[in-house]
Coordinates of C-alpha atoms in Angstrom, one line a residue:
M1 CA -17.5 182.3 -23.5
P2 CA -15.8 179.7 -21.3
V3 CA -11.9 179.5 -20.7
R4 CA -10.3 177.0 -23.0
Q5 CA -6.8 175.8 -23.8
L6 CA -5.6 177.2 -27.2
P7 CA -4.4 174.7 -29.8
E8 CA -0.7 174.4 -30.2
Q9 CA -0.7 175.9 -33.8
V10 CA -2.5 179.1 -32.5
V11 CA 0.0 179.3 -29.6
N12 CA 2.9 179.2 -32.0
R13 CA 1.4 181.9 -34.2
I14 CA 0.9 184.1 -31.3
A15 CA 4.5 183.7 -30.1
A16 CA 5.5 184.4 -33.7
G17 CA 3.8 187.7 -33.5
E18 CA 6.2 188.7 -30.6
V19 CA 9.3 187.1 -32.0
V20 CA 8.8 187.5 -35.9
E21 CA 7.8 191.2 -36.3
R22 CA 9.3 191.5 -39.7
P23 CA 11.9 189.8 -41.9
A24 CA 14.8 191.5 -40.2
S25 CA 13.7 189.8 -37.0
V26 CA 14.1 186.4 -38.6
V27 CA 17.5 187.3 -39.7
K28 CA 18.4 188.5 -36.2
E29 CA 17.3 185.3 -34.6
L30 CA 19.0 183.0 -37.1
V31 CA 22.3 184.9 -36.9
E32 CA 22.3 184.8 -33.2
N33 CA 21.9 181.1 -33.4
A34 CA 24.8 180.8 -35.7
I35 CA 27.0 182.9 -33.4
D36 CA 26.0 180.9 -30.3
A37 CA 27.0 177.7 -32.3
G38 CA 30.6 179.1 -32.5
A39 CA 30.6 180.0 -36.2
S40 CA 33.6 181.7 -37.6
R41 CA 32.0 182.5 -40.9
I42 CA 28.2 183.5 -41.5
D43 CA 26.7 184.1 -44.9
V44 CA 23.4 185.9 -45.1
F45 CA 21.2 186.1 -48.3
S46 CA 17.7 187.6 -48.7
D47 CA 15.3 188.1 -51.6
G48 CA 12.2 190.4 -51.8
G49 CA 13.1 192.1 -48.7
G50 CA 13.2 188.8 -46.9
R51 CA 9.6 188.0 -47.8
R52 CA 10.3 185.6 -50.6
R53 CA 13.7 184.0 -49.2
I54 CA 16.0 184.2 -46.3
G55 CA 19.1 182.0 -46.2
I56 CA 21.6 181.7 -43.4
T57 CA 24.7 179.4 -43.7
D58 CA 27.4 179.0 -41.0
D59 CA 30.3 176.8 -40.2
G60 CA 29.4 176.3 -36.6
S61 CA 29.0 173.1 -34.5
G62 CA 25.9 171.9 -36.2
M63 CA 23.4 169.7 -34.5
T64 CA 22.9 165.9 -34.2
A65 CA 19.7 164.3 -35.6
R66 CA 18.1 164.3 -32.2
D67 CA 19.0 167.8 -31.5
L68 CA 17.6 168.9 -35.0
S69 CA 14.2 167.1 -34.0
L70 CA 13.9 169.0 -30.8
A71 CA 15.2 172.3 -32.1
V72 CA 11.8 173.1 -33.8
E73 CA 9.7 172.3 -30.7
R74 CA 8.6 175.2 -28.4
H75 CA 10.9 176.2 -25.5
A76 CA 13.6 173.6 -26.5
T77 CA 17.2 175.2 -26.2
S78 CA 20.7 174.0 -25.7
K79 CA 21.8 177.3 -24.2
L80 CA 20.5 177.0 -20.6
D81 CA 22.5 174.3 -18.6
D82 CA 21.1 174.7 -15.2
E83 CA 17.9 176.5 -16.1
D84 CA 19.2 179.7 -14.6
L85 CA 17.8 182.8 -16.4
L86 CA 20.3 184.9 -14.4
E87 CA 23.2 183.4 -15.8
I88 CA 22.7 184.0 -19.6
R89 CA 26.0 184.0 -21.5
T90 CA 24.5 183.4 -25.0
L91 CA 22.5 185.7 -27.4
G92 CA 19.5 183.2 -27.4
F93 CA 18.1 181.3 -24.6
R94 CA 14.3 180.9 -25.0
G95 CA 14.0 178.2 -27.6
E96 CA 11.1 180.2 -29.3
A97 CA 12.8 181.4 -32.7
L98 CA 12.5 178.3 -34.8
P99 CA 9.0 176.9 -33.9
S100 CA 7.8 180.5 -34.3
I101 CA 9.2 181.0 -37.8
G102 CA 8.0 177.6 -38.8
S103 CA 4.5 178.3 -37.8
V104 CA 4.3 181.3 -40.3
A105 CA 6.8 180.3 -43.1
R106 CA 8.2 177.5 -45.0
L107 CA 11.3 176.6 -42.9
S108 CA 14.0 174.0 -43.9
I109 CA 17.1 173.3 -41.9
T110 CA 20.2 171.3 -43.0
T111 CA 22.8 170.7 -40.5
R112 CA 25.8 168.4 -39.7
H113 CA 27.6 167.8 -36.5
A114 CA 31.1 166.7 -36.3
G115 CA 30.0 163.3 -34.6
E116 CA 27.6 162.4 -37.5
P117 CA 28.6 160.5 -40.7
H118 CA 26.4 162.9 -42.8
A119 CA 24.1 166.0 -42.6
W120 CA 20.5 165.8 -41.6
A121 CA 17.5 167.8 -43.1
L122 CA 14.2 168.9 -41.6
S123 CA 11.3 171.1 -42.9
V124 CA 8.5 172.8 -41.1
E125 CA 5.5 174.3 -43.1
G126 CA 2.9 176.3 -41.1
G127 CA 3.8 174.5 -37.9
E128 CA 3.7 171.1 -39.4
K129 CA 7.1 169.2 -39.0
S130 CA 8.3 166.8 -41.5
E131 CA 10.4 163.7 -41.1
I132 CA 14.2 163.9 -40.6
M133 CA 16.0 163.0 -43.9
P134 CA 19.7 162.4 -44.6
A135 CA 21.3 165.2 -46.6
A136 CA 24.6 166.6 -47.9
L137 CA 26.4 169.5 -46.2
A138 CA 29.8 170.3 -44.7
L139 CA 30.2 171.0 -41.1
G140 CA 27.7 173.6 -39.9
T141 CA 24.2 174.6 -40.6
R142 CA 22.1 176.1 -43.4
V143 CA 18.6 177.5 -42.6
E144 CA 16.2 178.7 -45.4
V145 CA 13.0 180.6 -44.8
N146 CA 10.7 180.9 -47.8
D147 CA 7.3 182.6 -48.2
L148 CA 7.5 184.5 -44.8
F149 CA 3.9 185.0 -43.3
Y150 CA 2.2 182.8 -46.0
A151 CA 0.4 181.2 -43.1
T152 CA -0.8 184.5 -41.7
P153 CA -1.4 186.6 -44.8
A154 CA -2.8 189.5 -42.8
R155 CA 0.7 190.3 -41.5
L156 CA 2.0 190.9 -45.1
K157 CA 0.1 194.1 -45.5
F158 CA 1.9 195.6 -42.4
L159 CA 5.4 195.2 -44.0
K160 CA 7.0 197.9 -46.0
T161 CA 8.6 198.1 -49.4
D162 CA 11.2 195.4 -50.3
R163 CA 13.9 198.1 -50.1
T164 CA 12.9 199.2 -46.6
E165 CA 12.7 195.7 -45.4
A166 CA 16.2 194.8 -47.0
E167 CA 17.7 197.7 -45.3
A168 CA 16.4 196.7 -42.0
I169 CA 18.1 193.3 -42.7
R170 CA 21.3 195.1 -43.5
E171 CA 21.2 197.1 -40.3
V172 CA 20.6 193.9 -38.2
V173 CA 23.6 192.2 -39.7
R174 CA 25.7 195.4 -39.4
R175 CA 25.1 195.6 -35.8
L176 CA 26.0 191.8 -35.2
A177 CA 29.0 192.1 -37.3
M178 CA 30.2 195.1 -35.0
A179 CA 29.5 193.0 -31.9
R180 CA 31.7 190.2 -33.2
P181 CA 34.6 191.3 -35.3
D182 CA 36.2 187.7 -34.9
I183 CA 33.5 186.4 -37.2
A184 CA 33.5 186.9 -41.0
F185 CA 30.2 188.0 -42.3
T186 CA 28.8 188.1 -45.9
L187 CA 25.5 189.8 -46.9
A188 CA 24.1 189.2 -50.4
G189 CA 20.9 189.4 -52.3
E190 CA 18.5 192.1 -53.2
E191 CA 20.2 192.7 -56.6
R192 CA 23.3 194.2 -54.7
A193 CA 26.8 193.3 -54.9
P194 CA 27.8 191.1 -51.9
V195 CA 29.3 192.7 -49.0
T196 CA 31.9 190.9 -47.0
W197 CA 33.5 191.9 -43.6
A198 CA 36.6 189.7 -43.1
A199 CA 37.3 188.4 -39.6
A200 CA 39.5 191.0 -37.7
L201 CA 42.3 190.4 -35.3
P202 CA 41.4 190.2 -31.7
G203 CA 41.7 193.4 -29.4
A204 CA 41.0 197.0 -29.9
A205 CA 42.8 197.2 -33.3
G206 CA 40.7 194.5 -34.7
R207 CA 37.5 196.2 -33.3
L208 CA 38.4 199.6 -34.9
T209 CA 39.1 197.8 -38.2
R210 CA 35.6 196.2 -38.2
L211 CA 34.0 199.5 -37.2
G212 CA 35.7 201.3 -39.9
D213 CA 34.8 198.7 -42.5
I214 CA 31.1 199.2 -41.5
L215 CA 30.9 202.9 -40.4
G216 CA 33.3 204.1 -43.2
A217 CA 37.0 205.5 -43.4
E218 CA 35.8 208.9 -41.9
F219 CA 34.8 207.4 -38.7
R220 CA 38.0 205.3 -38.4
S221 CA 40.1 208.4 -39.0
H222 CA 38.2 210.4 -36.3
A223 CA 37.6 207.7 -33.9
I224 CA 38.6 208.3 -30.1
E225 CA 39.2 205.2 -28.0
V226 CA 37.0 204.9 -25.0
H227 CA 37.8 202.8 -22.0
A228 CA 36.6 202.9 -18.4
E229 CA 36.4 200.1 -15.6
R230 CA 35.0 199.9 -12.1
D231 CA 33.5 197.1 -9.8
G232 CA 33.6 194.5 -12.7
V233 CA 31.9 196.7 -15.3
V234 CA 34.1 197.5 -18.4
I235 CA 33.2 200.1 -21.0
A236 CA 35.1 200.0 -24.2
G237 CA 34.7 201.1 -27.8
Y238 CA 35.3 204.1 -30.1
A239 CA 33.5 207.5 -30.3
A240 CA 33.9 210.0 -33.1
A241 CA 35.3 213.5 -32.5
P242 CA 32.7 216.1 -32.0
A243 CA 32.7 217.5 -35.4
L244 CA 31.6 214.2 -36.9
T245 CA 27.9 214.2 -36.1
R246 CA 24.5 213.0 -37.5
A247 CA 21.0 214.7 -37.5
N248 CA 19.6 211.8 -35.4
A249 CA 20.8 209.1 -32.9
L250 CA 20.9 206.2 -35.4
G251 CA 24.6 206.4 -35.6
Q252 CA 25.0 205.3 -31.9
Y253 CA 25.5 201.6 -31.6
L254 CA 25.4 200.1 -28.0
F255 CA 26.1 196.5 -27.0
V256 CA 25.8 194.8 -23.6
N257 CA 27.7 191.7 -23.2
G258 CA 28.0 191.2 -27.0
R259 CA 24.0 191.8 -27.5
P260 CA 23.0 194.8 -29.6
V261 CA 20.5 196.8 -27.5
R262 CA 18.7 200.2 -27.7
D263 CA 18.9 201.3 -24.1
K264 CA 17.4 204.7 -22.9
L265 CA 19.9 204.7 -19.9
I266 CA 23.0 204.4 -22.2
L267 CA 21.5 206.9 -24.7
G268 CA 21.0 209.4 -21.9
A269 CA 24.5 209.0 -20.8
V270 CA 25.9 209.5 -24.2
R271 CA 23.8 212.6 -24.5
A272 CA 25.1 214.0 -21.2
A273 CA 28.7 213.3 -22.0
Y274 CA 28.6 215.2 -25.3
S275 CA 26.4 218.1 -24.0
D276 CA 29.6 220.4 -23.8
Y277 CA 30.6 219.7 -27.2
L278 CA 27.4 219.5 -29.6
P279 CA 24.4 221.6 -30.3
R280 CA 21.1 220.1 -29.2
D281 CA 20.3 219.1 -32.8
R282 CA 23.3 217.1 -33.5
H283 CA 24.2 213.6 -32.4
P284 CA 27.5 211.7 -32.0
V285 CA 28.6 208.6 -33.8
L286 CA 29.9 205.9 -31.7
A287 CA 29.9 202.2 -30.8
L288 CA 30.2 201.3 -27.0
F289 CA 30.6 197.9 -25.7
V290 CA 29.5 197.2 -21.9
T291 CA 30.9 194.0 -20.4
L292 CA 29.7 193.0 -16.9
D293 CA 28.7 189.7 -15.0
P294 CA 25.5 188.2 -16.5
R295 CA 24.0 188.3 -13.1
E296 CA 24.2 192.2 -12.9
V297 CA 22.0 192.5 -16.1
D298 CA 18.5 191.2 -17.0
A299 CA 18.3 190.3 -20.8
N300 CA 14.9 188.7 -20.4
V301 CA 12.8 191.9 -20.3
H302 CA 11.9 192.4 -24.0
P303 CA 10.3 190.0 -26.6
A304 CA 13.0 190.7 -29.2
K305 CA 15.8 190.9 -26.4
S306 CA 16.6 194.5 -27.7
E307 CA 16.5 196.0 -24.2
V308 CA 18.2 195.1 -21.0
R309 CA 17.8 196.1 -17.2
F310 CA 20.9 196.8 -15.1
R311 CA 20.9 196.0 -11.5
N312 CA 23.3 198.9 -10.8
A313 CA 22.2 201.3 -13.5
G314 CA 23.9 204.4 -11.8
L315 CA 27.3 202.7 -12.1
V316 CA 26.9 201.9 -15.8
R317 CA 25.7 205.3 -16.7
A318 CA 28.5 207.2 -14.6
L319 CA 31.2 204.8 -16.2
I320 CA 29.9 205.7 -19.7
V321 CA 30.0 209.4 -19.0
H322 CA 33.3 209.2 -17.3
G323 CA 34.8 207.2 -20.2
L324 CA 33.5 209.4 -23.0
K325 CA 34.5 212.7 -21.2
E326 CA 38.0 211.4 -20.6
G327 CA 38.4 210.4 -24.2
L328 CA 37.0 213.5 -25.4
A329 CA 39.2 215.7 -23.1
R330 CA 42.2 213.7 -24.1
E331 CA 41.6 214.5 -27.7
G332 CA 40.2 218.1 -26.9
R333 CA 41.7 219.8 -29.8
R334 CA 41.1 217.1 -32.3
T335 CA 38.0 217.5 -34.5
A336 CA 37.4 217.1 -38.1
A337 CA 36.9 220.7 -38.7
N338 CA 40.3 221.6 -37.2
S339 CA 42.2 219.2 -39.6
G340 CA 43.9 220.6 -42.6
G341 CA 42.1 218.3 -45.0
S342 CA 38.7 219.7 -44.0
A343 CA 40.1 223.3 -44.5
L344 CA 41.7 222.4 -47.8
S345 CA 38.4 221.0 -49.2
S346 CA 37.0 224.6 -49.0
F347 CA 39.6 225.9 -51.3
R348 CA 38.8 225.9 -55.1
P349 CA 41.2 227.0 -57.9
A350 CA 40.4 230.6 -59.0
F351 CA 42.0 229.8 -62.4
T352 CA 39.7 229.2 -65.4
P353 CA 40.8 228.1 -68.9
R354 CA 41.2 230.9 -71.5
P355 CA 39.1 230.6 -74.7
G356 CA 40.9 229.5 -77.8
N357 CA 40.8 233.1 -79.4
W358 CA 42.0 234.9 -76.4
D359 CA 44.1 237.9 -77.2
W360 CA 46.5 239.2 -74.6
R361 CA 46.5 242.7 -76.0
Q362 CA 42.8 243.0 -75.1
S363 CA 43.4 242.2 -71.5
P364 CA 42.8 245.1 -69.0
S365 CA 46.2 244.1 -67.5
A366 CA 48.1 244.5 -70.7
P367 CA 51.2 246.6 -70.5
T368 CA 50.9 250.2 -71.5
I369 CA 52.6 250.8 -74.9
L370 CA 54.7 254.1 -74.9
P371 CA 56.5 255.6 -77.8
S372 CA 59.9 255.2 -76.0
F373 CA 61.4 253.8 -73.0
E374 CA 63.3 257.1 -72.2
G375 CA 62.9 258.3 -68.6
T376 CA 60.9 256.4 -66.1
A377 CA 60.0 252.9 -67.0
A378 CA 56.4 252.3 -67.9
P379 CA 54.2 250.7 -65.3
A380 CA 54.0 246.9 -65.6
F381 CA 50.2 246.8 -65.4
A382 CA 47.4 249.1 -65.9
E383 CA 47.0 251.1 -62.6
R384 CA 43.2 251.2 -62.8
V385 CA 42.9 247.4 -62.6
Q386 CA 45.6 247.0 -60.0
A387 CA 44.0 249.6 -57.7
A388 CA 41.2 246.9 -56.9
F389 CA 43.9 245.0 -54.9
D390 CA 44.4 247.9 -52.5
V391 CA 42.5 246.5 -49.6
G392 CA 44.3 248.6 -47.0
A393 CA 46.4 247.2 -44.1
P394 CA 45.4 244.5 -41.7
T395 CA 43.1 245.5 -38.8
A396 CA 46.0 244.3 -36.3
D397 CA 49.5 243.5 -37.1
V398 CA 52.2 241.9 -35.0
R399 CA 55.0 243.2 -37.0
I400 CA 58.4 243.0 -35.2
E401 CA 61.9 243.5 -36.3
T402 CA 63.2 240.2 -35.4
Q403 CA 61.8 236.7 -35.5
P404 CA 59.2 235.8 -32.7
A405 CA 60.5 234.1 -29.6
G406 CA 61.2 230.5 -30.5
D407 CA 59.0 229.3 -27.5
L408 CA 55.9 230.9 -28.9
V409 CA 56.3 229.4 -32.3
D410 CA 56.9 226.0 -30.8
R411 CA 53.7 226.2 -28.9
P412 CA 50.7 224.2 -30.1
L413 CA 48.9 227.2 -31.2
G414 CA 51.9 229.4 -32.3
A415 CA 52.6 233.0 -32.1
A416 CA 50.0 235.5 -33.3
R417 CA 50.8 237.4 -36.4
T418 CA 47.8 239.4 -37.4
Q419 CA 44.0 239.8 -36.9
I420 CA 41.8 239.9 -40.1
H421 CA 38.3 241.3 -40.2
E422 CA 38.4 242.0 -36.5
T423 CA 37.3 238.3 -36.1
Y424 CA 40.0 235.9 -36.9
I425 CA 43.6 235.7 -35.5
V426 CA 46.1 234.3 -37.6
S427 CA 49.1 232.6 -35.9
Q428 CA 52.3 230.9 -37.0
T429 CA 53.6 227.5 -35.8
R430 CA 56.9 225.8 -36.6
D431 CA 55.2 223.7 -39.4
G432 CA 52.1 225.7 -40.5
L433 CA 49.6 228.3 -39.7
I434 CA 46.4 228.5 -37.6
I435 CA 43.3 230.6 -37.9
V436 CA 41.5 231.2 -34.7
D437 CA 37.8 232.4 -34.4
Q438 CA 38.4 234.8 -31.4
H439 CA 34.7 234.8 -30.3
A440 CA 34.3 230.9 -30.3
A441 CA 37.6 230.4 -28.6
H442 CA 37.0 233.0 -25.8
E443 CA 33.5 231.6 -25.4
R444 CA 34.9 228.2 -24.6
I445 CA 37.3 229.6 -22.1
V446 CA 34.7 231.7 -20.3
Y447 CA 32.4 228.6 -20.3
E448 CA 35.0 226.4 -18.6
R449 CA 35.7 229.1 -15.9
L450 CA 32.0 229.1 -15.1
K451 CA 31.8 225.4 -14.8
A452 CA 34.9 225.3 -12.5
S453 CA 33.4 228.1 -10.4
L454 CA 30.0 226.2 -10.1
A455 CA 32.0 223.0 -9.0
K456 CA 34.0 225.0 -6.4
N457 CA 31.6 227.2 -4.8
G458 CA 28.4 225.4 -5.4
V459 CA 25.0 226.6 -6.9
Q460 CA 24.0 230.0 -5.7
R461 CA 20.1 229.9 -4.8
Q462 CA 17.6 232.6 -4.5
I463 CA 14.6 232.5 -2.0
L464 CA 11.2 233.1 -3.4
L465 CA 9.3 235.7 -1.6
I466 CA 6.1 233.9 -2.3
P467 CA 6.5 230.1 -2.8
E468 CA 5.2 228.8 -6.1
I469 CA 2.8 226.0 -6.1
V470 CA 3.0 223.6 -9.1
E471 CA 0.2 221.0 -9.6
L472 CA 1.3 217.6 -10.9
D473 CA 0.0 214.1 -10.9
E474 CA 0.7 212.1 -7.6
A475 CA 3.1 209.8 -9.3
T476 CA 5.2 212.7 -10.6
V477 CA 5.1 214.4 -7.2
E478 CA 6.3 211.1 -5.5
R479 CA 9.1 210.9 -8.1
L480 CA 10.3 214.5 -7.5
L481 CA 10.1 214.4 -3.6
A482 CA 12.1 211.0 -3.6
R483 CA 14.9 213.1 -5.1
S484 CA 14.4 216.2 -3.2
D485 CA 17.7 216.1 -1.5
E486 CA 19.6 215.8 -4.8
L487 CA 17.6 218.5 -6.2
A488 CA 18.4 220.8 -3.2
S489 CA 22.1 220.2 -3.8
F490 CA 21.5 222.0 -7.3
G491 CA 19.8 224.9 -5.7
L492 CA 16.0 223.7 -6.1
A493 CA 14.2 223.4 -2.8
I494 CA 10.8 221.8 -3.0
E495 CA 8.4 220.3 -0.5
S496 CA 5.0 218.6 -0.5
F497 CA 1.9 220.9 -0.7
G498 CA -0.9 218.2 -0.4
P499 CA -1.6 215.5 -2.8
G500 CA -0.8 216.3 -6.4
A501 CA 1.1 219.5 -5.7
V502 CA 4.6 220.7 -4.9
A503 CA 5.7 224.1 -3.3
V504 CA 8.9 225.6 -4.8
R505 CA 10.7 227.7 -2.0
E506 CA 14.2 228.3 -3.7
T507 CA 15.5 228.1 -7.2
P508 CA 19.0 228.5 -8.5
S509 CA 19.9 232.1 -9.0
L510 CA 21.6 231.4 -12.2
L511 CA 18.3 230.6 -13.7
G512 CA 16.8 234.1 -12.8
K513 CA 13.1 234.3 -13.2
T514 CA 12.1 230.9 -14.3
D515 CA 9.0 228.7 -15.0
A516 CA 9.0 226.4 -12.0
G517 CA 6.2 224.4 -13.3
G518 CA 7.8 223.7 -16.7
L519 CA 11.2 223.1 -15.0
L520 CA 9.7 220.4 -12.5
R521 CA 7.9 218.6 -15.3
D522 CA 10.9 218.4 -17.5
L523 CA 13.0 217.1 -14.4
A524 CA 10.2 214.5 -13.7
E525 CA 10.3 213.3 -17.3
H526 CA 14.1 213.0 -17.1
M527 CA 14.1 211.3 -13.9
A528 CA 11.6 208.7 -15.3
E529 CA 14.1 208.1 -18.2
W530 CA 17.5 208.3 -16.4
D531 CA 16.7 208.0 -12.7
E532 CA 19.2 210.9 -12.2
A533 CA 19.2 214.6 -11.2
L534 CA 21.6 215.6 -13.9
P535 CA 19.0 217.2 -16.2
L536 CA 19.1 220.2 -13.8
E537 CA 22.9 220.3 -13.9
R538 CA 22.6 220.3 -17.7
R539 CA 20.1 223.2 -17.5
L540 CA 22.7 225.1 -15.4
M541 CA 25.4 224.2 -17.9
H542 CA 23.2 225.6 -20.7
V543 CA 22.8 228.9 -18.7
A544 CA 26.5 228.9 -18.2
A545 CA 27.0 228.5 -22.0
T546 CA 24.7 231.4 -22.7
M547 CA 26.5 233.6 -20.1
A548 CA 29.8 232.6 -21.7
C549 CA 28.5 233.6 -25.1
H550 CA 27.5 237.1 -23.9
G551 CA 30.5 237.5 -21.7
S552 CA 33.2 236.6 -24.4
V553 CA 35.3 238.7 -26.8
R554 CA 32.9 239.7 -29.6
A555 CA 33.6 239.4 -33.2
G556 CA 34.4 242.9 -34.6
R557 CA 36.7 243.8 -31.7
R558 CA 40.2 244.8 -32.5
L559 CA 42.9 243.1 -30.3
R560 CA 46.4 244.1 -29.5
P561 CA 49.2 241.7 -30.1
E562 CA 49.6 240.9 -26.5
E563 CA 45.8 240.1 -26.2
M564 CA 46.0 237.9 -29.1
N565 CA 48.8 235.8 -27.8
A566 CA 47.2 235.7 -24.4
L567 CA 44.1 234.3 -25.9
L568 CA 46.1 231.5 -27.6
R569 CA 47.9 230.6 -24.4
E570 CA 44.7 230.3 -22.5
M571 CA 43.2 228.1 -25.2
E572 CA 46.3 225.8 -24.8
E573 CA 45.4 225.6 -21.0
T574 CA 41.6 225.3 -21.3
P575 CA 40.1 221.8 -21.8
N576 CA 38.1 221.1 -24.9
S577 CA 39.2 224.2 -26.6
G578 CA 39.0 222.6 -30.1
Q579 CA 35.3 223.7 -30.2
C580 CA 33.0 226.1 -28.5
N581 CA 30.2 225.0 -26.4
H582 CA 27.8 225.0 -29.4
G583 CA 29.9 222.5 -31.3
R584 CA 31.6 225.0 -33.7
P585 CA 35.4 224.7 -34.2
T586 CA 37.4 227.4 -32.6
Y587 CA 40.2 227.2 -34.9
V588 CA 41.5 225.7 -38.2
E589 CA 45.1 224.5 -38.8
L590 CA 46.9 224.3 -42.0
K591 CA 50.2 222.5 -42.2
L592 CA 53.0 224.0 -44.3
A593 CA 52.8 220.9 -46.6
D594 CA 49.3 221.6 -47.2
V595 CA 49.7 225.2 -48.2
E596 CA 52.5 224.1 -50.6
K597 CA 50.2 221.7 -52.1
L598 CA 47.7 224.5 -52.8
F599 CA 50.5 226.3 -54.8
G600 CA 51.7 223.4 -56.5
R601 CA 55.1 223.2 -54.7
R602 CA 54.4 219.5 -53.7

């Protein structure tokens, strides 16, 4: 078959296959156009999961009649002044969205520019453009998309249910609303009540308000501010405390120069920053905003512009890890599980209403009736029943004749009072009480000591008597050998052993007897994703966490009063002592006011 030039209509439908993947893709492109037009309010309406109808209305700058005619032509855009693809400061820049949508749906655009006497309207059906007609509209633009994919019916069977497609549209609008808290958004349709996010004030406070409106009050109450800056790269945003987690990474929202992205580099940095706080099967909730010179990031690497490529990826990753770790360390003792509200929710009233025919004389606690009250007074309650309340003395007691030293009660974790079930330490503070899990608390202390020792003395290594030969594909071998110096700094010495093989001569002694082949394969996979040697460090930290677990005070061990107070003092001096390295809380705090509420005193 000879080579031939494809017709314009076929070209547009091929382009639509890249840009218009589903109804949510249409909403994304049109809302981004509204944002680039300087809108302060954007209304989004959808019906039938976006298949039947999508409507986007904004109060942006609008278009003149000439601009409207060109807007639906391929590769026509107003967002590249000097045709420099390295200086992209807008969300859109390719000029493909409107003609691609018009080639597979019924598209109508009504717009009014401030310099025009009235609005203008234009429609495109299956790639065929109509004449421009006068219309009525206030300043701004209204775009309607009806019968999506009617021109390519085969695409319809690849769409999911209306509810699923509507939820995808909702997620797209949520992400764009997070990126621009200064713009008011309204989302309506799909037989749901309209949702409106009002424009927020500029600055960090306004950003947190918008994030709280979208992610919920729970995120707002446990949000930790994140900020880091270096060499023109700024990382800002909010991350939830370690106890507020999800079962997947869908609660992680990432933005680069105001553009929502799903970047493996940033997701890897988030995972590394939280590695000391969360178990492997839990993921944090956060919204991070990366701002840098447009020339330092390439936004033109994905058809949907959902991925970017950084010129200095290592700097961006390091800043994210640093900013998150600094914020988490600053709020080290602040977790949702430590708060009194979480603890109070576990309490349930033990009182049950008495039946209407209840007779107190039939109660097992009824007073014993004696013929006379001469001699010793009758016991107030039946001794048989009250004997059930004799549970013995506490396993450890800090009873003293006088009040504890004022400085201990005034300390953040207070003065130890007792130990219960050989597992939990109860301490008193000036305005409440604290219950400490002795094993989890000491586990964090030992873990932090091990980390400090590793950082100070370096990784101890062991020389293998017989080097282990690991066979890998050539690309993986080249990737590992290119980072051999960094791997050696973590105690793993490797060298080439012919094509497609690596000889392992030294391994970190902390790992003991290890599967060198599996270790190298995991490292190569992480290097391909992160381009960093940190996965080996994370493996060492995991070993350190295991050692800390086995080397810490076990549950079931009785502690003396001085040991309990010493543990509390060490917790106060240890970073991240609010939770153990498995993500569990190390203590729960109850304010005196909360205790009084339980007993109806407030």
